[in-house]
Amino acid sequence: PYNFQFVIDSLSSKDTTQTNLDLHISSLVIRNGVLNYDVLYKPYERNGFSPSHMSFTNISSHIIIYSLTNDALRASINNLAFKEKSGINVRKLSLNTDVTKHNIAINDLLLQMAHSNIAVPKLSATFSRNDKGEINYNSLQFNGYVNAQKVSPLDLQPFIKHDISTLPDVNLIAKADGTTRKTRGSVNLNTSDKGLSLKTSFTLQNIINDSLKGAFSNAVYDMEEMRLQVNHSMIAKLASITDLPEVLQNIGDVDVKGRAKGVRDDFNYAFDVTTSNTGDIDCNGRYANNTLELNAKAKQLSINKLIGYDEIGTLNAEATVKTDFATTDLDCDITDLVYKG
């Protein structure tokens, strides 16, 4: 039992007659609140955020509950702020919410942290229910828009073991709207130092059928277009905090264009990779029945820059790879290789 159970018991009504919930709170204000939560049988972690051991301080809030009934909620969080011992610092969280039996709407969500600003102008979903009150997922329609104007690694550090403080801030815009039968969306991500850029649009079909069980198991994916650009400076920063293979640290700036389409266990893909230091690779293939097939064509691939062996120059070749991740078949046709030995 919780150590504040006596407070709950003292406020509990002795009347066991069931009545319909009808609650209104015109203004709930908290100033300089403190809240601790500990799962005593779980060990403490020295660094980072732990959901088993949380300590919140400087809690302040202004919450209005316009209406709370058995099947509806209409409320506003005008301001919620707090600090957590791991370093999380929420300076302001605000939103408006309107929930009924057939609708969920969250509007004007704003999250301001010590170094980040995230806005979610609108998240909404409508749906019908069956005679048992269960959601009919085939009727679900939703719409969402996220504008993360600035997401700083400094605010994410409590959740990540590696030191990511040297990474740049990220700007993210994401949109999605549709139904469980067909959804369209897009993602646009950029770093503040222009070291990384990702743009993609996609279509998802058959996300959910009759229930959440098995969601996405029969989904059809169509990544209509994708472009990823990463410069050498960003690759070096990523290498400093991860075990990035050395060969990837020598390729210079990277520009990847591609698309993919299929279902979870059977999809086709095609990508063109251009690098500033080591040439280009065009590839396409298919993944099906736990087997990956890859067809690649290398154009003026600078082997010397990739592996640091100056005796070998550029390579032009075509290769086919087929693997079930236990065994691998490779067929390679080298049309040109410059050797300086």
CSV table of C-alpha atoms in Angstrom, one decimal:
chain,number,residue,atom,x,y,z
A,1,PRO,CA,0.0,0.0,0.0
A,2,TYR,CA,1.0,3.6,-0.5
A,3,ASN,CA,2.3,5.5,2.5
A,4,PHE,CA,-0.4,8.1,1.9
A,5,GLN,CA,-3.3,5.6,2.0
A,6,PHE,CA,-4.5,7.0,5.3
A,7,VAL,CA,-5.2,10.3,3.5
A,8,ILE,CA,-7.2,8.5,0.8
A,9,ASP,CA,-9.1,6.6,3.5
A,10,SER,CA,-9.9,9.8,5.5
A,11,LEU,CA,-11.4,11.4,2.4
A,12,SER,CA,-13.3,8.3,1.2
A,13,SER,CA,-17.1,8.3,1.6
A,14,LYS,CA,-18.7,5.6,3.7
A,15,ASP,CA,-21.7,5.8,1.5
A,16,THR,CA,-21.5,2.8,-1.0
A,17,THR,CA,-24.4,4.0,-3.1
A,18,GLN,CA,-23.2,4.4,-6.7
A,19,THR,CA,-23.8,7.8,-8.2
A,20,ASN,CA,-22.8,9.4,-11.5
A,21,LEU,CA,-19.6,11.3,-11.5
A,22,ASP,CA,-20.0,15.0,-12.0
A,23,LEU,CA,-16.9,17.0,-10.9
A,24,HIS,CA,-16.0,20.6,-11.5
A,25,ILE,CA,-12.8,22.4,-10.3
A,26,SER,CA,-12.7,26.1,-11.1
A,27,SER,CA,-9.0,26.4,-10.2
A,28,LEU,CA,-6.4,24.0,-8.8
A,29,VAL,CA,-3.2,25.8,-7.9
A,30,ILE,CA,0.0,24.1,-6.6
A,31,ARG,CA,3.1,26.1,-5.6
A,32,ASN,CA,6.5,24.7,-4.7
A,33,GLY,CA,5.2,21.1,-4.5
A,34,VAL,CA,7.4,18.1,-3.8
A,35,LEU,CA,6.6,14.5,-4.8
A,36,ASN,CA,8.8,11.4,-4.3
A,37,TYR,CA,8.1,7.9,-5.7
A,38,ASP,CA,10.2,4.9,-4.9
A,39,VAL,CA,9.8,1.2,-5.7
A,40,LEU,CA,11.8,0.0,-2.7
A,41,TYR,CA,12.8,-3.4,-4.0
A,42,LYS,CA,14.4,-2.0,-7.1
A,43,PRO,CA,18.0,-0.7,-6.9
A,44,TYR,CA,18.9,2.9,-7.4
A,45,GLU,CA,20.6,4.0,-10.5
A,46,ARG,CA,23.4,6.5,-10.0
A,47,ASN,CA,22.8,8.5,-13.2
A,48,GLY,CA,19.9,9.2,-15.5
A,49,PHE,CA,16.1,9.0,-15.1
A,50,SER,CA,14.6,6.0,-13.3
A,51,PRO,CA,10.9,5.4,-13.4
A,52,SER,CA,11.3,3.4,-10.2
A,53,HIS,CA,12.9,6.2,-8.2
A,54,MET,CA,11.5,9.7,-9.0
A,55,SER,CA,11.9,12.8,-7.0
A,56,PHE,CA,10.0,15.9,-8.2
A,57,THR,CA,10.5,19.4,-6.8
A,58,ASN,CA,9.4,22.9,-7.5
A,59,ILE,CA,6.1,21.6,-8.7
A,60,SER,CA,3.7,24.4,-9.7
A,61,SER,CA,0.5,24.2,-11.6
A,62,HIS,CA,-2.8,25.9,-12.6
A,63,ILE,CA,-5.4,23.3,-13.7
A,64,ILE,CA,-9.0,23.9,-14.5
A,65,ILE,CA,-11.5,21.0,-14.8
A,66,TYR,CA,-14.6,22.4,-16.5
A,67,SER,CA,-16.4,19.0,-16.5
A,68,LEU,CA,-15.5,15.5,-15.5
A,69,THR,CA,-18.3,12.9,-15.8
A,70,ASN,CA,-18.4,9.1,-16.3
A,71,ASP,CA,-17.8,9.4,-20.0
A,72,ALA,CA,-16.4,12.9,-20.7
A,73,LEU,CA,-13.6,15.2,-19.6
A,74,ARG,CA,-13.1,18.9,-20.5
A,75,ALA,CA,-10.1,20.5,-18.9
A,76,SER,CA,-7.2,22.9,-19.3
A,77,ILE,CA,-3.7,22.8,-17.9
A,78,ASN,CA,-2.7,26.5,-18.0
A,79,ASN,CA,0.7,25.8,-16.5
A,80,LEU,CA,2.5,22.8,-15.1
A,81,ALA,CA,6.2,23.1,-14.2
A,82,PHE,CA,8.5,20.8,-12.2
A,83,LYS,CA,12.1,19.6,-11.8
A,84,GLU,CA,13.2,16.0,-11.4
A,85,LYS,CA,16.4,14.9,-9.7
A,86,SER,CA,17.8,13.3,-13.0
A,87,GLY,CA,18.0,16.8,-14.5
A,88,ILE,CA,14.6,17.0,-16.2
A,89,ASN,CA,13.4,20.6,-16.1
A,90,VAL,CA,9.9,21.3,-17.4
A,91,ARG,CA,9.4,25.0,-17.3
A,92,LYS,CA,5.9,25.0,-18.8
A,93,LEU,CA,3.4,22.4,-19.9
A,94,SER,CA,0.0,23.6,-21.1
A,95,LEU,CA,-2.8,22.1,-23.1
A,96,ASN,CA,-6.6,22.0,-23.6
A,97,THR,CA,-8.4,18.6,-23.8
A,98,ASP,CA,-11.9,17.5,-24.6
A,99,VAL,CA,-12.7,13.8,-24.3
A,100,THR,CA,-16.1,12.2,-24.9
A,101,LYS,CA,-17.2,8.6,-25.7
A,102,HIS,CA,-16.6,9.2,-29.4
A,103,ASN,CA,-13.9,11.9,-29.5
A,104,ILE,CA,-10.5,12.7,-28.1
A,105,ALA,CA,-9.0,16.2,-28.8
A,106,ILE,CA,-5.9,17.8,-27.4
A,107,ASN,CA,-5.3,21.3,-28.6
A,108,ASP,CA,-2.6,23.9,-28.1
A,109,LEU,CA,-0.1,21.6,-26.3
A,110,LEU,CA,3.0,23.5,-25.5
A,111,LEU,CA,6.1,22.0,-23.8
A,112,GLN,CA,8.9,24.3,-22.7
A,113,MET,CA,11.9,22.7,-21.1
A,114,ALA,CA,15.2,24.2,-20.1
A,115,HIS,CA,16.6,24.2,-23.6
A,116,SER,CA,13.7,23.0,-25.8
A,117,ASN,CA,10.3,24.2,-27.2
A,118,ILE,CA,7.8,21.7,-28.6
A,119,ALA,CA,4.3,22.7,-29.9
A,120,VAL,CA,1.5,20.3,-30.8
A,121,PRO,CA,-1.3,22.5,-32.2
A,122,LYS,CA,-3.7,19.7,-32.7
A,123,LEU,CA,-4.2,16.0,-31.9
A,124,SER,CA,-7.7,14.6,-32.5
A,125,ALA,CA,-9.4,11.3,-33.0
A,126,THR,CA,-13.1,10.3,-33.6
A,127,PHE,CA,-14.5,6.8,-33.4
A,128,SER,CA,-17.7,4.9,-32.8
A,129,ARG,CA,-18.4,2.2,-30.3
A,130,ASN,CA,-20.3,-1.1,-30.4
A,131,ASP,CA,-23.1,-2.2,-28.1
A,132,LYS,CA,-20.6,-3.3,-25.5
A,133,GLY,CA,-19.0,0.1,-25.4
A,134,GLU,CA,-15.8,-1.1,-27.2
A,135,ILE,CA,-14.2,1.1,-29.7
A,136,ASN,CA,-14.8,0.2,-33.4
A,137,TYR,CA,-11.3,0.7,-34.7
A,138,ASN,CA,-12.5,0.5,-38.3
A,139,SER,CA,-14.3,3.8,-37.7
A,140,LEU,CA,-11.2,5.6,-36.3
A,141,GLN,CA,-10.2,8.9,-37.9
A,142,PHE,CA,-7.3,11.0,-36.6
A,143,ASN,CA,-5.3,14.1,-37.3
A,144,GLY,CA,-2.1,15.3,-35.8
A,145,TYR,CA,0.6,18.0,-36.2
A,146,VAL,CA,3.8,18.4,-34.2
A,147,ASN,CA,6.1,21.3,-34.5
A,148,ALA,CA,9.2,20.8,-32.3
A,149,GLN,CA,10.9,24.1,-33.0
A,150,LYS,CA,13.9,23.2,-30.8
A,151,VAL,CA,14.8,19.9,-29.2
A,152,SER,CA,18.0,20.1,-27.3
A,153,PRO,CA,20.1,17.0,-26.5
A,154,LEU,CA,20.7,18.6,-23.1
A,155,ASP,CA,17.0,18.0,-22.2
A,156,LEU,CA,17.2,14.4,-23.5
A,157,GLN,CA,20.4,13.6,-21.6
A,158,PRO,CA,18.7,12.1,-18.5
A,159,PHE,CA,17.2,9.4,-20.7
A,160,ILE,CA,20.4,8.4,-22.6
A,161,LYS,CA,23.5,6.8,-21.2
A,162,HIS,CA,25.9,8.2,-23.8
A,163,ASP,CA,27.1,11.8,-23.5
A,164,ILE,CA,25.1,13.6,-26.2
A,165,SER,CA,25.8,17.2,-25.0
A,166,THR,CA,28.0,17.9,-28.1
A,167,LEU,CA,25.2,17.1,-30.6
A,168,PRO,CA,23.3,20.0,-32.1
A,169,ASP,CA,19.7,21.0,-31.5
A,170,VAL,CA,17.0,19.4,-33.7
A,171,ASN,CA,14.0,20.9,-35.4
A,172,LEU,CA,11.1,18.5,-36.2
A,173,ILE,CA,7.9,18.9,-38.1
A,174,ALA,CA,5.6,15.9,-38.4
A,175,LYS,CA,2.1,15.5,-39.8
A,176,ALA,CA,-0.3,12.6,-40.1
A,177,ASP,CA,-4.0,12.2,-40.9
A,178,GLY,CA,-6.3,9.6,-42.0
A,179,THR,CA,-8.0,6.4,-40.8
A,180,THR,CA,-6.8,2.9,-39.7
A,181,ARG,CA,-7.4,1.9,-43.3
A,182,LYS,CA,-5.2,4.6,-44.9
A,183,THR,CA,-3.0,7.2,-43.3
A,184,ARG,CA,-0.7,9.8,-45.0
A,185,GLY,CA,2.1,11.6,-43.2
A,186,SER,CA,5.4,13.4,-43.5
A,187,VAL,CA,8.5,14.1,-41.4
A,188,ASN,CA,10.9,16.9,-41.8
A,189,LEU,CA,13.9,16.9,-39.5
A,190,ASN,CA,16.9,19.3,-39.5
A,191,THR,CA,19.8,20.0,-37.0
A,192,SER,CA,20.7,23.6,-36.1
A,193,ASP,CA,24.2,23.2,-37.5
A,194,LYS,CA,22.8,22.0,-40.9
A,195,GLY,CA,24.8,18.7,-40.3
A,196,LEU,CA,21.8,16.5,-40.8
A,197,SER,CA,18.6,16.7,-42.8
A,198,LEU,CA,15.8,14.1,-43.2
A,199,LYS,CA,12.7,14.5,-45.3
A,200,THR,CA,10.2,11.8,-46.0
A,201,SER,CA,6.5,11.2,-46.9
A,202,PHE,CA,4.7,8.0,-46.4
A,203,THR,CA,1.4,6.1,-46.6
A,204,LEU,CA,0.2,3.4,-44.3
A,205,GLN,CA,-2.7,1.1,-45.0
A,206,ASN,CA,-4.5,-1.5,-42.8
A,207,ILE,CA,-2.8,-0.3,-39.6
A,208,ILE,CA,-5.5,-1.8,-37.3
A,209,ASN,CA,-8.3,-4.2,-38.1
A,210,ASP,CA,-10.9,-5.0,-35.5
A,211,SER,CA,-8.8,-4.6,-32.4
A,212,LEU,CA,-5.4,-3.3,-31.1
A,213,LYS,CA,-4.2,-6.9,-30.9
A,214,GLY,CA,-2.1,-7.5,-34.0
A,215,ALA,CA,-1.9,-3.8,-34.9
A,216,PHE,CA,0.6,-3.1,-37.7
A,217,SER,CA,0.9,-6.9,-38.4
A,218,ASN,CA,-0.8,-6.6,-41.8
A,219,ALA,CA,0.1,-3.0,-42.5
A,220,VAL,CA,1.1,-1.9,-45.9
A,221,TYR,CA,4.0,0.6,-45.9
A,222,ASP,CA,4.8,3.0,-48.8
A,223,MET,CA,7.7,5.4,-48.1
A,224,GLU,CA,7.1,7.4,-51.2
A,225,GLU,CA,10.2,9.5,-51.0
A,226,MET,CA,13.1,9.8,-48.6
A,227,ARG,CA,16.1,12.0,-48.6
A,228,LEU,CA,18.8,11.9,-45.9
A,229,GLN,CA,21.8,14.2,-45.9
A,230,VAL,CA,24.6,14.0,-43.4
A,231,ASN,CA,27.8,16.0,-43.5
A,232,HIS,CA,31.2,14.8,-42.4
A,233,SER,CA,31.1,16.9,-39.3
A,234,MET,CA,27.9,15.3,-38.1
A,235,ILE,CA,29.3,11.8,-38.8
A,236,ALA,CA,32.3,12.7,-36.7
A,237,LYS,CA,30.1,13.8,-33.8
A,238,LEU,CA,28.1,10.6,-34.0
A,239,ALA,CA,31.3,8.5,-34.1
A,240,SER,CA,32.4,10.2,-30.9
A,241,ILE,CA,29.5,8.8,-28.9
A,242,THR,CA,28.8,5.5,-30.7
A,243,ASP,CA,30.7,2.6,-32.1
A,244,LEU,CA,30.3,3.8,-35.7
A,245,PRO,CA,32.5,1.7,-38.0
A,246,GLU,CA,35.6,3.5,-39.1
A,247,VAL,CA,34.8,3.0,-42.8
A,248,LEU,CA,31.8,5.2,-42.4
A,249,GLN,CA,33.9,7.9,-40.9
A,250,ASN,CA,35.9,8.2,-44.1
A,251,ILE,CA,33.1,8.7,-46.7
A,252,GLY,CA,32.7,12.4,-46.2
A,253,ASP,CA,29.3,14.0,-46.8
A,254,VAL,CA,26.5,11.6,-47.6
A,255,ASP,CA,23.3,12.1,-49.6
A,256,VAL,CA,20.8,9.2,-49.7
A,257,LYS,CA,17.7,9.2,-51.8
A,258,GLY,CA,15.3,6.3,-51.8
A,259,ARG,CA,11.9,4.6,-51.3
A,260,ALA,CA,10.5,1.4,-50.0
A,261,LYS,CA,7.1,-0.3,-50.2
A,262,GLY,CA,5.6,-3.5,-48.9
A,263,VAL,CA,4.4,-5.2,-45.7
A,264,ARG,CA,6.3,-6.0,-42.6
A,265,ASP,CA,7.7,-9.3,-43.8
A,266,ASP,CA,7.8,-8.6,-47.6
A,267,PHE,CA,9.0,-5.3,-49.0
A,268,ASN,CA,11.0,-3.8,-51.9
A,269,TYR,CA,13.4,-1.0,-51.6
A,270,ALA,CA,15.7,1.2,-53.7
A,271,PHE,CA,18.4,3.7,-52.6
A,272,ASP,CA,21.0,5.9,-54.3
A,273,VAL,CA,23.9,6.8,-52.1
A,274,THR,CA,26.2,9.7,-53.0
A,275,THR,CA,29.3,10.5,-51.0
A,276,SER,CA,31.8,13.4,-51.4
A,277,ASN,CA,34.9,11.3,-50.7
A,278,THR,CA,34.3,7.7,-51.8
A,279,GLY,CA,32.0,7.6,-54.8
A,280,ASP,CA,28.4,6.5,-55.4
A,281,ILE,CA,26.4,3.3,-54.8
A,282,ASP,CA,23.0,2.5,-56.3
A,283,CYS,CA,21.1,-0.4,-54.7
A,284,ASN,CA,17.8,-2.1,-54.7
A,285,GLY,CA,16.4,-5.3,-53.4
A,286,ARG,CA,13.7,-7.2,-51.5
A,287,TYR,CA,13.2,-8.6,-48.0
A,288,ALA,CA,10.8,-11.6,-47.9
A,289,ASN,CA,10.6,-14.9,-46.0
A,290,ASN,CA,13.4,-13.8,-43.6
A,291,THR,CA,15.7,-13.4,-46.6
A,292,LEU,CA,17.3,-10.2,-47.8
A,293,GLU,CA,18.3,-9.7,-51.4
A,294,LEU,CA,20.5,-6.8,-52.4
A,295,ASN,CA,21.7,-5.6,-55.8
A,296,ALA,CA,24.3,-2.9,-55.7
A,297,LYS,CA,26.3,-1.0,-58.3
A,298,ALA,CA,29.4,0.9,-57.3
A,299,LYS,CA,30.6,3.8,-59.4
A,300,GLN,CA,34.1,5.2,-58.9
A,301,LEU,CA,34.2,3.8,-55.4
A,302,SER,CA,37.4,5.0,-53.7
A,303,ILE,CA,38.6,1.9,-51.9
A,304,ASN,CA,41.8,3.7,-50.7
A,305,LYS,CA,39.8,6.3,-48.9
A,306,LEU,CA,37.5,3.8,-47.4
A,307,ILE,CA,40.1,1.4,-45.9
A,308,GLY,CA,43.2,3.7,-45.9
A,309,TYR,CA,45.2,1.5,-48.3
A,310,ASP,CA,46.8,3.8,-50.9
A,311,GLU,CA,47.8,1.0,-53.3
A,312,ILE,CA,44.2,0.5,-54.4
A,313,GLY,CA,42.4,3.3,-56.2
A,314,THR,CA,38.8,3.4,-57.5
A,315,LEU,CA,36.5,0.5,-58.2
A,316,ASN,CA,33.5,0.0,-60.5
A,317,ALA,CA,31.5,-3.2,-59.8
A,318,GLU,CA,28.2,-4.8,-59.5
A,319,ALA,CA,27.2,-7.2,-56.8
A,320,THR,CA,24.3,-9.4,-55.7
A,321,VAL,CA,23.9,-10.4,-52.1
A,322,LYS,CA,21.4,-12.9,-50.7
A,323,THR,CA,21.3,-13.8,-47.0
A,324,ASP,CA,19.1,-15.4,-44.5
A,325,PHE,CA,21.4,-14.0,-41.8
A,326,ALA,CA,22.8,-17.5,-41.2
A,327,THR,CA,24.4,-18.0,-44.6
A,328,THR,CA,25.3,-15.5,-47.3
A,329,ASP,CA,25.7,-15.8,-51.0
A,330,LEU,CA,27.7,-13.2,-52.9
A,331,ASP,CA,28.1,-12.7,-56.6
A,332,CYS,CA,30.4,-9.9,-57.7
A,333,ASP,CA,31.4,-8.6,-61.1
A,334,ILE,CA,34.3,-6.1,-61.0
A,335,THR,CA,34.4,-4.2,-64.3
A,336,ASP,CA,37.3,-1.8,-63.3
A,337,LEU,CA,39.8,-1.6,-60.5
A,338,VAL,CA,42.8,0.7,-60.3
A,339,TYR,CA,45.7,-0.8,-58.5
A,340,LYS,CA,48.9,1.2,-58.0
A,341,GLY,CA,51.2,-1.6,-56.8
